[in-house]
CSV table of C-alpha atoms and ligand atoms in Angstrom, one decimal:
chain,number,residue,atom,x,y,z
A,1,MET,CA,-8.2,-21.1,13.9
A,2,GLY,CA,-5.1,-20.7,12.0
A,3,LYS,CA,-2.0,-18.6,12.5
A,4,ARG,CA,-2.8,-15.3,14.1
A,5,ILE,CA,-1.5,-12.2,11.9
A,6,LEU,CA,-1.8,-8.8,13.8
A,7,VAL,CA,-2.6,-6.5,10.6
A,8,THR,CA,-1.9,-2.8,11.8
A,9,GLY,CA,-3.5,-0.3,9.3
A,10,GLY,CA,-5.9,-3.2,8.5
A,11,ALA,CA,-9.1,-1.0,8.0
A,12,GLY,CA,-7.1,1.0,5.1
A,13,TYR,CA,-6.6,0.4,1.6
A,14,ILE,CA,-4.2,-2.0,0.8
A,15,GLY,CA,-4.5,-3.5,4.4
A,16,SER,CA,-8.4,-4.7,4.0
A,17,HIS,CA,-7.6,-6.4,1.0
A,18,THR,CA,-4.7,-7.8,2.5
A,19,ALA,CA,-7.1,-9.1,5.8
A,20,VAL,CA,-9.2,-10.5,3.0
A,21,GLU,CA,-7.0,-13.1,1.5
A,22,LEU,CA,-5.1,-13.7,4.7
A,23,GLN,CA,-8.4,-14.7,5.8
A,24,ASN,CA,-9.1,-16.4,2.2
A,25,ALA,CA,-5.7,-18.7,3.2
A,26,GLY,CA,-6.8,-19.7,6.8
A,27,TYR,CA,-5.5,-17.3,8.8
A,28,GLU,CA,-6.7,-15.5,11.7
A,29,VAL,CA,-6.5,-12.0,11.7
A,30,ILE,CA,-6.3,-9.3,14.3
A,31,ILE,CA,-6.9,-5.5,12.9
A,32,VAL,CA,-5.4,-2.8,14.8
A,33,ASP,CA,-6.5,0.8,13.3
A,34,ASN,CA,-6.9,4.1,14.9
A,35,LEU,CA,-9.2,4.9,11.6
A,36,SER,CA,-7.3,8.2,11.1
A,37,ASN,CA,-7.5,7.7,7.2
A,38,SER,CA,-10.4,4.6,7.3
A,39,ASN,CA,-14.0,3.7,8.2
A,40,GLU,CA,-15.2,1.1,10.5
A,41,ASN,CA,-17.5,-0.2,8.0
A,42,VAL,CA,-14.5,-2.0,5.9
A,43,ILE,CA,-14.5,-4.7,9.2
A,44,ASP,CA,-18.2,-5.1,7.6
A,45,GLY,CA,-16.9,-5.3,3.9
A,46,ILE,CA,-14.2,-8.1,4.7
A,47,GLU,CA,-16.7,-10.2,6.9
A,48,ARG,CA,-19.2,-9.5,3.8
A,49,ILE,CA,-16.5,-11.0,1.5
A,50,THR,CA,-15.0,-13.7,3.6
A,51,GLY,CA,-18.2,-14.5,5.9
A,52,VAL,CA,-15.4,-14.1,8.6
A,53,ARG,CA,-15.2,-10.8,11.0
A,54,PRO,CA,-11.8,-10.3,12.0
A,55,ALA,CA,-11.1,-9.2,15.4
A,56,PHE,CA,-10.5,-5.4,15.5
A,57,GLU,CA,-9.2,-3.2,18.0
A,58,ARG,CA,-9.3,0.8,17.6
A,59,LEU,CA,-6.0,1.7,18.6
A,60,ASP,CA,-3.0,3.6,17.8
A,61,CYS,CA,0.3,1.8,17.0
A,62,ASN,CA,1.7,5.0,18.6
A,63,ASP,CA,0.1,4.0,22.3
A,64,LYS,CA,2.7,1.0,23.4
A,65,GLU,CA,1.1,0.1,25.9
A,66,GLY,CA,-2.4,0.0,24.0
A,67,MET,CA,-0.6,-2.6,21.8
A,68,GLN,CA,1.2,-4.7,24.2
A,69,ALA,CA,-2.3,-5.5,25.7
A,70,VAL,CA,-3.6,-6.5,22.3
A,71,PHE,CA,-0.7,-9.0,22.0
A,72,THR,CA,-1.7,-10.1,25.9
A,73,LYS,CA,-5.3,-10.1,24.5
A,74,TYR,CA,-4.5,-12.5,21.5
A,75,PRO,CA,-1.9,-14.8,22.7
A,76,GLY,CA,0.3,-16.5,20.2
A,77,ILE,CA,0.4,-14.0,17.1
A,78,GLU,CA,2.9,-15.2,14.9
A,79,GLY,CA,3.6,-12.5,12.2
A,80,ILE,CA,2.5,-8.8,12.1
A,81,ILE,CA,1.8,-6.9,8.5
A,82,HIS,CA,2.3,-3.4,9.1
A,83,PHE,CA,0.6,-1.4,6.9
A,84,ALA,CA,-0.6,1.1,9.6
A,85,ALA,CA,1.0,4.5,8.3
A,86,SER,CA,0.3,8.1,7.4
A,87,LYS,CA,0.9,8.2,3.0
A,88,ALA,CA,-0.2,11.5,1.7
A,89,VAL,CA,2.9,13.1,0.4
A,90,GLY,CA,2.0,16.9,0.4
A,91,GLU,CA,1.1,16.8,3.6
A,92,SER,CA,3.9,14.6,5.0
A,93,VAL,CA,5.8,18.0,4.1
A,94,GLN,CA,3.9,20.4,5.6
A,95,LYS,CA,3.5,18.8,8.7
A,96,PRO,CA,6.7,16.9,9.2
A,97,LEU,CA,7.0,16.1,12.8
A,98,LEU,CA,3.4,14.4,12.5
A,99,TYR,CA,4.8,11.9,10.0
A,100,TYR,CA,8.2,11.1,11.6
A,101,ARG,CA,6.0,10.6,14.8
A,102,ASN,CA,3.2,8.5,13.3
A,103,ASN,CA,5.4,6.2,10.6
A,104,LEU,CA,8.4,5.9,13.2
A,105,VAL,CA,7.2,5.0,16.5
A,106,SER,CA,4.6,2.9,15.2
A,107,LEU,CA,7.2,0.7,14.0
A,108,LEU,CA,9.5,1.0,17.7
A,109,ASN,CA,7.0,0.0,19.4
A,110,LEU,CA,6.5,-3.2,17.2
A,111,LEU,CA,10.1,-4.1,17.0
A,112,ASP,CA,10.4,-3.5,21.3
A,113,LEU,CA,7.4,-5.7,21.5
A,114,MET,CA,7.7,-8.7,19.1
A,115,PRO,CA,10.7,-10.5,21.3
A,116,GLN,CA,8.4,-10.3,24.3
A,117,PHE,CA,5.5,-11.7,22.6
A,118,ASP,CA,7.4,-14.3,20.2
A,119,VAL,CA,6.4,-12.9,16.9
A,120,LYS,CA,8.4,-14.7,14.5
A,121,GLY,CA,8.2,-11.9,11.9
A,122,ILE,CA,7.0,-8.5,10.3
A,123,VAL,CA,6.0,-7.7,6.7
A,124,PHE,CA,7.1,-4.3,6.3
A,125,SER,CA,5.0,-1.6,3.9
A,126,SER,CA,7.6,0.5,1.7
A,127,SER,CA,7.5,1.9,-1.5
A,128,CYS,CA,9.0,2.5,-5.1
A,129,THR,CA,9.6,6.1,-4.2
A,130,VAL,CA,12.6,5.0,-2.3
A,131,TYR,CA,14.5,4.7,-5.4
A,132,GLY,CA,13.2,8.4,-6.6
A,133,GLN,CA,14.2,8.3,-10.3
A,134,PRO,CA,16.2,5.3,-11.0
A,135,ASP,CA,19.3,5.2,-12.9
A,136,ILE,CA,18.3,2.1,-14.9
A,137,LEU,CA,14.6,1.0,-15.9
A,138,PRO,CA,13.3,-1.3,-14.9
A,139,VAL,CA,14.4,-0.7,-11.5
A,140,ASP,CA,15.6,-3.8,-9.4
A,141,GLU,CA,16.0,-4.2,-5.6
A,142,SER,CA,19.9,-3.5,-6.1
A,143,ALA,CA,19.1,-0.2,-6.9
A,144,PRO,CA,20.5,2.7,-5.2
A,145,ILE,CA,18.3,4.5,-2.3
A,146,LYS,CA,18.0,8.3,-3.7
A,147,PRO,CA,17.6,11.2,-1.0
A,148,ALA,CA,14.2,11.3,-0.1
A,149,LEU,CA,11.5,14.0,-1.8
A,150,SER,CA,9.4,14.2,0.8
A,151,PRO,CA,9.1,13.9,4.3
A,152,TYR,CA,6.9,10.5,3.8
A,153,GLY,CA,9.4,8.8,1.4
A,154,ASN,CA,12.2,9.6,4.0
A,155,THR,CA,10.1,7.4,6.9
A,156,LYS,CA,10.1,4.9,4.2
A,157,GLN,CA,13.7,4.8,3.8
A,158,ILE,CA,14.7,5.4,7.9
A,159,CYS,CA,11.9,2.2,8.6
A,160,GLU,CA,13.6,0.3,6.5
A,161,GLU,CA,17.0,1.0,8.1
A,162,ILE,CA,15.8,0.8,11.7
A,163,ILE,CA,14.7,-2.8,10.6
A,164,ASN,CA,17.7,-3.6,9.1
A,165,ASP,CA,19.8,-2.5,12.0
A,166,THR,CA,17.4,-4.5,14.6
A,167,ILE,CA,17.5,-7.6,12.5
A,168,HIS,CA,21.6,-7.1,12.0
A,169,ALA,CA,21.8,-6.4,15.7
A,170,GLY,CA,20.4,-9.9,16.1
A,171,ALA,CA,16.8,-9.4,17.0
A,172,PRO,CA,15.0,-12.8,17.3
A,173,PHE,CA,12.7,-12.6,14.4
A,174,ARG,CA,12.6,-11.6,10.7
A,175,ALA,CA,11.5,-9.5,8.1
A,176,ILE,CA,10.5,-8.6,5.0
A,177,LEU,CA,10.3,-5.2,3.0
A,178,LEU,CA,7.6,-5.1,0.5
A,179,ARG,CA,8.5,-2.4,-2.1
A,180,TYR,CA,4.8,-1.3,-3.7
A,181,PHE,CA,4.7,0.6,-6.6
A,182,ASN,CA,1.2,2.4,-7.4
A,183,PRO,CA,-1.6,0.3,-6.0
A,184,ILE,CA,-5.1,0.8,-7.9
A,185,GLY,CA,-8.2,-0.7,-7.9
A,186,ALA,CA,-10.8,-2.5,-5.7
A,187,HIS,CA,-11.7,-6.0,-4.7
A,188,PRO,CA,-14.0,-7.6,-7.5
A,189,SER,CA,-17.1,-7.7,-5.5
A,190,ALA,CA,-16.7,-3.8,-4.9
A,191,GLU,CA,-17.5,-4.2,-1.6
A,192,ILE,CA,-14.2,-2.6,-0.1
A,193,GLY,CA,-11.7,-0.5,-2.3
A,194,GLU,CA,-10.0,3.0,-1.8
A,195,LEU,CA,-11.5,5.8,0.6
A,196,PRO,CA,-9.8,9.1,-0.2
A,197,LEU,CA,-10.5,11.5,2.0
A,198,GLY,CA,-11.2,15.2,0.7
A,199,VAL,CA,-9.8,15.8,-2.8
A,200,PRO,CA,-7.5,13.0,-3.9
A,201,GLN,CA,-4.1,13.7,-4.4
A,202,ASN,CA,-3.7,10.0,-6.5
A,203,LEU,CA,-4.7,9.7,-9.9
A,204,ILE,CA,-6.9,6.7,-10.0
A,205,PRO,CA,-9.4,8.4,-7.1
A,206,TYR,CA,-9.1,11.8,-8.9
A,207,LEU,CA,-10.1,9.8,-12.4
A,208,THR,CA,-13.1,7.6,-10.8
A,209,GLN,CA,-14.2,11.2,-9.4
A,210,THR,CA,-14.1,13.2,-12.3
A,211,ALA,CA,-15.9,9.8,-14.5
A,212,MET,CA,-18.5,10.3,-12.2
A,213,GLY,CA,-18.9,13.8,-12.4
A,214,ILE,CA,-17.8,14.7,-8.7
A,215,ARG,CA,-14.9,16.7,-10.4
A,216,LYS,CA,-14.8,19.0,-13.3
A,217,GLU,CA,-11.9,17.7,-14.9
A,218,LEU,CA,-8.8,15.4,-14.4
A,219,SER,CA,-5.2,17.8,-14.9
A,220,VAL,CA,-2.3,15.9,-16.4
A,221,PHE,CA,0.8,16.8,-14.9
A,222,GLY,CA,2.6,17.8,-17.6
A,223,ASN,CA,3.2,16.2,-20.9
A,224,ASP,CA,6.5,17.7,-21.9
A,225,TYR,CA,8.8,14.5,-20.0
A,226,ASN,CA,10.9,12.8,-21.8
A,227,THR,CA,8.9,9.8,-22.2
A,228,PRO,CA,6.8,8.4,-25.4
A,229,ASP,CA,3.7,10.6,-25.1
A,230,GLY,CA,5.0,13.1,-22.5
A,231,SER,CA,3.1,12.3,-19.7
A,232,CYS,CA,4.8,10.5,-16.4
A,233,ILE,CA,5.3,6.4,-16.4
A,234,ARG,CA,4.3,4.7,-13.8
A,235,ASP,CA,3.8,1.1,-12.4
A,236,TYR,CA,0.3,0.1,-11.6
A,237,ILE,CA,-0.2,-2.6,-9.4
A,238,ASN,CA,-3.6,-4.2,-9.1
A,239,VAL,CA,-4.6,-4.3,-5.2
A,240,VAL,CA,-5.9,-7.9,-4.7
A,241,ASP,CA,-2.2,-9.1,-6.3
A,242,LEU,CA,-0.9,-6.6,-4.1
A,243,ALA,CA,-2.3,-8.7,-1.3
A,244,LYS,CA,-2.0,-12.3,-2.3
A,245,ALA,CA,1.9,-11.4,-1.9
A,246,HIS,CA,1.6,-10.2,1.6
A,247,VAL,CA,0.2,-13.1,1.7
A,248,ILE,CA,2.8,-15.6,0.3
A,249,ALA,CA,5.4,-13.1,2.2
A,250,MET,CA,4.0,-14.0,5.7
A,251,ASN,CA,3.7,-18.0,4.7
A,252,ARG,CA,7.7,-17.8,4.1
A,253,MET,CA,9.0,-15.9,6.7
A,254,ILE,CA,6.8,-18.1,9.8
A,255,GLU,CA,7.3,-21.1,7.9
A,256,ARG,CA,11.0,-20.2,8.2
A,257,LYS,CA,11.8,-20.2,4.3
A,258,ALA,CA,13.2,-17.0,4.0
A,259,ALA,CA,16.5,-17.5,2.7
A,260,ASP,CA,17.7,-13.8,5.1
A,261,ASN,CA,16.6,-12.4,8.0
A,262,VAL,CA,15.7,-9.1,5.8
A,263,GLU,CA,14.5,-9.8,2.4
A,264,VAL,CA,13.1,-6.9,-0.1
A,265,PHE,CA,10.7,-7.3,-2.7
A,266,ASN,CA,9.4,-5.1,-5.7
A,267,LEU,CA,5.8,-5.8,-5.9
A,268,GLY,CA,4.9,-4.3,-9.1
A,269,THR,CA,3.9,-5.7,-13.1
A,270,GLY,CA,7.1,-5.0,-14.6
A,271,ARG,CA,5.0,-2.6,-16.9
A,272,GLY,CA,5.2,1.4,-17.3
A,273,VAL,CA,2.0,2.7,-18.3
A,274,SER,CA,2.1,6.7,-18.7
A,275,VAL,CA,-1.1,9.0,-17.7
A,276,LEU,CA,-2.3,9.1,-20.9
A,277,GLU,CA,-2.4,5.9,-21.6
A,278,LEU,CA,-4.0,5.0,-18.6
A,279,ILE,CA,-6.8,7.6,-19.4
A,280,ASN,CA,-7.4,5.8,-22.2
A,281,SER,CA,-7.5,2.2,-20.8
A,282,PHE,CA,-9.9,3.5,-18.3
A,283,GLU,CA,-12.4,5.0,-21.1
A,284,ARG,CA,-11.9,1.3,-22.9
A,285,ALA,CA,-12.3,-0.7,-20.1
A,286,THR,CA,-15.5,1.2,-18.8
A,287,GLY,CA,-17.0,3.1,-21.7
A,288,VAL,CA,-17.2,6.4,-19.5
A,289,ALA,CA,-15.2,9.7,-20.6
A,290,VAL,CA,-12.7,11.0,-18.6
A,291,PRO,CA,-12.9,15.0,-19.5
A,292,HIS,CA,-8.8,15.9,-18.7
A,293,LYS,CA,-6.5,19.1,-19.6
A,294,ILE,CA,-2.6,19.4,-19.4
A,295,VAL,CA,-1.3,21.5,-17.3
A,296,GLY,CA,2.3,22.2,-15.7
A,297,ARG,CA,4.0,19.1,-14.1
A,298,ARG,CA,3.5,18.8,-10.4
A,299,GLU,CA,6.6,19.6,-8.0
A,300,GLY,CA,8.6,16.1,-6.8
A,301,ASP,CA,7.0,13.8,-9.7
A,302,ILE,CA,9.6,11.3,-10.8
A,303,GLU,CA,9.1,11.2,-14.3
A,304,GLN,CA,9.1,7.7,-15.1
A,305,VAL,CA,9.3,4.4,-12.7
A,306,TRP,CA,8.7,1.0,-13.4
A,307,ALA,CA,9.3,-2.2,-11.4
A,308,ASN,CA,11.8,-5.1,-12.3
A,309,PRO,CA,9.6,-8.0,-10.4
A,310,GLU,CA,11.9,-10.8,-11.0
A,311,ARG,CA,13.2,-11.5,-7.9
A,312,ALA,CA,9.2,-11.5,-6.2
A,313,ASN,CA,8.3,-13.9,-9.3
A,314,ASN,CA,11.1,-16.1,-9.0
A,315,VAL,CA,11.7,-16.3,-4.9
A,316,LEU,CA,8.3,-15.7,-4.2
A,317,GLY,CA,6.7,-17.3,-6.5
A,318,TRP,CA,4.5,-14.3,-6.9
A,319,THR,CA,3.2,-12.8,-10.3
A,320,ALA,CA,0.9,-9.9,-10.8
A,321,VAL,CA,-2.2,-11.4,-12.8
A,322,GLU,CA,-4.9,-8.9,-13.2
A,323,SER,CA,-5.0,-6.7,-16.7
A,324,LEU,CA,-4.7,-3.0,-16.6
A,325,ASP,CA,-8.1,-2.8,-18.4
A,326,ASP,CA,-10.0,-5.4,-15.7
A,327,THR,CA,-8.1,-3.2,-12.2
A,328,LEU,CA,-9.3,0.1,-13.7
A,329,ALA,CA,-13.0,-1.7,-14.5
A,330,SER,CA,-12.6,-2.9,-10.6
A,331,ALA,CA,-11.8,1.0,-9.4
A,332,TRP,CA,-14.8,2.2,-11.3
A,333,ARG,CA,-17.4,-0.8,-10.1
A,334,TRP,CA,-16.5,0.8,-6.4
A,335,GLN,CA,-16.7,4.5,-7.6
A,336,GLU,CA,-20.1,3.6,-8.7
A,337,LYS,CA,-20.7,1.3,-4.9
A,338,LEU,CA,-19.9,4.9,-3.1
A,339,ARG,CA,-22.1,6.4,-5.2
A,340,GLU,CA,-25.0,3.9,-4.6
A,341,ARG,CA,-24.3,4.1,-0.7
A,342,GLY,CA,-24.4,8.0,-0.6
A,343,ILE,CA,-20.9,8.1,0.3
A,344,MET,CA,-19.5,10.0,-2.7
B,401,LIG,P1,-4.5,3.8,4.0
B,401,LIG,O1,-4.5,5.4,4.2
B,401,LIG,O2,-5.5,3.3,3.3
B,401,LIG,O3,-4.5,2.5,5.2
B,401,LIG,C1,-3.4,2.9,6.3
B,401,LIG,C2,-4.5,2.7,7.6
B,401,LIG,O4,-3.5,2.9,8.5
B,401,LIG,C3,-5.4,3.5,8.0
B,401,LIG,O5,-7.1,2.4,8.1
B,401,LIG,C4,-5.4,4.6,9.1
B,401,LIG,O6,-6.5,4.8,9.3
B,401,LIG,C5,-4.3,3.5,9.7
B,401,LIG,N1,-3.1,4.6,10.8
B,401,LIG,C6,-2.7,5.4,10.4
B,401,LIG,N2,-1.6,5.7,11.7
B,401,LIG,C7,-2.3,4.7,12.2
B,401,LIG,C8,-1.6,4.6,14.1
B,401,LIG,N3,-0.9,5.6,14.6
B,401,LIG,N4,-2.4,3.7,14.4
B,401,LIG,C9,-3.1,2.9,13.9
B,401,LIG,N5,-3.6,3.1,12.6
B,401,LIG,C10,-3.2,3.8,11.7
B,401,LIG,O7,-3.6,3.7,3.0
B,401,LIG,P2,-2.5,2.4,2.1
B,401,LIG,O8,-2.7,2.8,0.6
B,401,LIG,O9,-3.2,0.9,2.2
B,401,LIG,O10,-1.1,2.1,2.7
B,401,LIG,C11,-1.1,1.1,4.0
B,401,LIG,C12,0.6,1.2,3.9
B,401,LIG,O11,1.2,1.2,2.4
B,401,LIG,C13,1.3,2.3,4.2
B,401,LIG,O12,2.5,2.4,5.1
B,401,LIG,C14,1.6,3.4,3.1
B,401,LIG,O13,2.5,4.4,3.1
B,401,LIG,C15,2.0,1.7,1.9
B,401,LIG,N6,2.2,2.4,1.0
B,401,LIG,C16,1.0,2.9,-0.1
B,401,LIG,C17,1.5,3.4,-1.1
B,401,LIG,C18,-0.2,3.3,-1.9
B,401,LIG,O14,-0.1,4.4,-2.9
B,401,LIG,N7,-1.6,3.5,-1.6
B,401,LIG,C19,2.3,2.9,-2.1
B,401,LIG,C20,3.4,2.4,-1.2
B,401,LIG,C21,3.4,1.8,-0.2
B,402,LIG,C1,0.7,9.2,-10.5
B,402,LIG,C2,0.7,9.6,-11.6
B,402,LIG,C3,1.1,12.4,-11.8
B,402,LIG,C4,-3.0,13.1,-10.2
B,402,LIG,C5,2.6,8.0,-5.0
B,402,LIG,C6,3.6,8.6,-3.7
B,402,LIG,C7,4.3,7.7,-3.8
B,402,LIG,C8,3.5,6.4,-3.5
B,402,LIG,C9,2.4,6.4,-4.4
B,402,LIG,C10,3.4,5.5,-1.2
B,402,LIG,C11,1.6,10.9,-11.6
B,402,LIG,C12,-0.2,11.6,-12.2
B,402,LIG,C13,-2.1,12.2,-10.9
B,402,LIG,C14,-3.4,14.0,-10.8
B,402,LIG,C15,-2.0,13.4,-12.8
B,402,LIG,N1,2.8,5.9,-2.2
B,402,LIG,N2,-1.3,12.6,-11.7
B,402,LIG,N3,-3.1,14.3,-12.3
B,402,LIG,O1,2.8,10.6,-7.6
B,402,LIG,O2,3.6,8.3,-8.5
B,402,LIG,O3,2.9,8.1,-6.3
B,402,LIG,O4,2.0,7.1,-4.4
B,402,LIG,O5,4.5,5.5,-0.9
B,402,LIG,O6,5.3,7.5,-2.8
B,402,LIG,O7,4.2,9.7,-4.2
B,402,LIG,O8,1.2,8.7,-7.5
B,402,LIG,O9,-1.3,8.5,-7.9
B,402,LIG,O10,-0.1,10.8,-7.4
B,402,LIG,O11,0.4,9.7,-9.7
B,402,LIG,O12,-1.9,13.6,-13.6
B,402,LIG,O13,-4.6,14.5,-11.0
B,402,LIG,O14,-0.3,10.6,-12.4
B,402,LIG,O15,1.9,13.1,-11.8
B,402,LIG,O16,2.5,10.7,-13.0
B,402,LIG,P1,2.8,9.1,-7.3
B,402,LIG,P2,0.1,9.2,-8.0
């Protein structure tokens, strides 16, 4: 068996794709997930893709005794990838305590337990949301952290600070903070993908559900921004590309190749794409029309942000390789699969 890695939130969207890539690279994966935003069928999907069923513990990371029992049951866990978190920006404004408790306590528990079980490092899921609207684009990791626009965004900033402070105080492990831009798409097998509960808040699931006829039309939030076509610009990163970066980061940490005890990397393509460009790409890639209309701006939206991914390119040796069209086609295949399975 390969080295043991604990993947919290491994039944979720990015965690499941990462579990696949970790297993493909020979790691032994132990998933802890409370299924608050996912389904146990995802574990079957990971098994169908890789031929290996990861260990799965249905557990809340906020349950410290339960987490301790996991480290005892699976001795020798070398690294943790911590995806488990609540992530809906709008909900976090309505229920801030839920977000602070879920996202902060789960991290505190892991950091407390790591030295006891001799875990070498933790990879943390951070977000480009920490940059707010950057003054300079593309944004690199040295850009200032801007005041968070939501409790969710604030949890990412606070978690980064907690990890930094803990390691600077001499904790015997390392950390890599990965700041994701906008992860989209699905595994090419369409065995796993993004499973939004209820009405999607994010662009791609809303778009694919509209293309499927589940939603009447996609609302484009604003065409009066200071961008070439007036709609907002983001850096859409393929989820499998993103997952592969985690494997490289984990390897770097447990092989002690990291230059610093805490490292930070942007994970993006380096290319900014507007909402209207994205709709065009989807229609071109799939041949399926997306009924849409322009509506007013969405409160709290950043006008434009895309990554300078050079540090990840040069230091990790990782580059996003999937094209936007292929990525959108994968999102569509996943939506079709959900329809076939009668899920949506
Ligand atoms: P997701 O909701 O699909 O996955 C998160 C998983 O964690 C879910 O399976 C959920 O059931 C689980 N979970 C939540 N709280 C838990 C707890 N207390 N104990 C155990 N399991 C718990 O979300 P995702 O899109 O895969 O995001 C993964 C991580 O990446 C999150 O930390 C998120 O904040 C971060 N992130 C996501 C995006 C994005 O756009 N998807 C962007 C930047 C950062
Ligand atoms: C993308 C673009 C919308 C829906 C959020 C979080 C961020 C990070 C990623 C976790 C924007 C537009 C959307 C729709 C639209 N998550 N849009 N119609 O807002 O960039 O980032 O997810 O860390 O923290 O804030 O992603 O997918 O919601 O929006 O026009 O129905 O699509 O205005 O320009 P966002 P998104």
